[in-house]
Amino acid sequence: PPWKAQDLWIKISYPFFHADKIRTPTLFMGGERDFNVPIAGGEQMYQALKSRGIDTQLVVYPGQFHGITTPSYVRDRMERRLAWYNKYLKPAGEPPS
């Protein structure tokens, strides 16, 4: 239980404590009102990675919960994912489109 190993709990619960080891470009997206996975965690990681010069983006969808449901936001999220994947997940030697 967390109360019996507080130091360990903090270490594994707060990934931004490990931001110094991350070199992977990272895209954070979430709903402003997401209570399942609060956007605060993404904001913290975004700031940590940005401060280290890691290519990162943060997109917060206003008024949205865990499931993004506004059609324009659903489309935006898909387009951003595809653009991110196109930029960072191309096979070696393949030029960006």
XYZ file of C-alpha atoms in Angstrom:
97
model
C 0.000 0.000 0.000
C 1.174 3.555 -0.752
C 1.162 4.605 2.890
C 3.741 1.927 3.733
C 6.178 2.853 0.974
C 5.626 6.545 0.346
C 8.986 7.162 -1.357
C 8.413 4.315 -3.806
C 4.827 5.428 -4.416
C 5.967 8.952 -5.257
C 8.723 7.634 -7.517
C 6.364 5.527 -9.649
C 3.358 7.861 -9.471
C 4.995 10.980 -10.823
C 6.563 10.258 -14.207
C 7.873 13.807 -14.563
C 10.504 12.859 -11.971
C 11.983 10.737 -14.791
C 11.741 13.381 -17.503
C 15.526 13.661 -17.583
C 15.646 10.181 -19.158
C 13.093 10.863 -21.906
C 14.314 11.742 -25.395
C 11.297 10.665 -27.427
C 9.145 13.359 -29.070
C 5.817 13.224 -27.271
C 2.287 14.418 -28.065
C -0.035 14.992 -25.102
C -3.778 15.361 -25.732
C -6.640 15.385 -23.290
C -9.932 16.813 -22.228
C -9.986 19.848 -19.978
C -12.525 18.113 -17.724
C -11.052 14.602 -17.790
C -11.263 13.266 -14.247
C -10.066 9.751 -15.174
C -6.687 10.954 -16.443
C -6.431 14.606 -15.387
C -4.723 16.828 -17.934
C -2.488 18.206 -15.157
C -0.205 15.181 -15.584
C 0.162 15.901 -19.292
C 0.795 19.569 -18.564
C 3.548 18.686 -16.102
C 5.228 16.288 -18.511
C 4.883 18.779 -21.349
C 6.637 21.470 -19.297
C 9.344 19.062 -18.159
C 10.103 17.827 -21.681
C 9.868 21.299 -23.208
C 12.372 22.621 -20.658
C 14.793 19.916 -21.829
C 14.383 20.774 -25.508
C 12.416 17.627 -26.372
C 9.963 18.114 -29.241
C 6.583 17.973 -27.561
C 3.061 19.292 -28.007
C 0.167 19.694 -25.600
C -3.422 19.912 -26.822
C -6.233 20.485 -24.323
C -9.787 20.128 -25.617
C -12.058 22.647 -23.820
C -15.033 21.223 -21.952
C -14.183 17.621 -22.861
C -14.043 14.682 -20.490
C -12.073 11.434 -20.883
C -13.898 10.536 -24.066
C -13.554 13.347 -26.590
C -17.025 13.632 -28.142
C -17.297 16.982 -29.922
C -17.039 16.079 -33.628
C -14.601 18.880 -34.496
C -12.322 17.795 -31.623
C -12.529 14.136 -32.656
C -11.414 15.133 -36.138
C -8.701 17.460 -34.815
C -7.326 14.748 -32.565
C -7.172 12.229 -35.409
C -5.506 14.725 -37.754
C -2.925 15.647 -35.102
C -2.155 11.992 -34.399
C -1.711 11.208 -38.079
C 0.543 14.244 -38.587
C 2.603 13.292 -35.524
C 2.941 9.679 -36.653
C 3.833 10.816 -40.166
C 6.563 13.033 -38.765
C 8.090 10.665 -36.207
C 7.220 7.092 -37.166
C 8.306 6.920 -40.789
C 10.668 4.059 -41.644
C 14.333 5.071 -41.712
C 15.303 6.722 -44.962
C 11.745 7.527 -46.021
C 11.243 11.266 -46.596
C 8.458 13.071 -44.718
C 5.376 13.747 -46.828
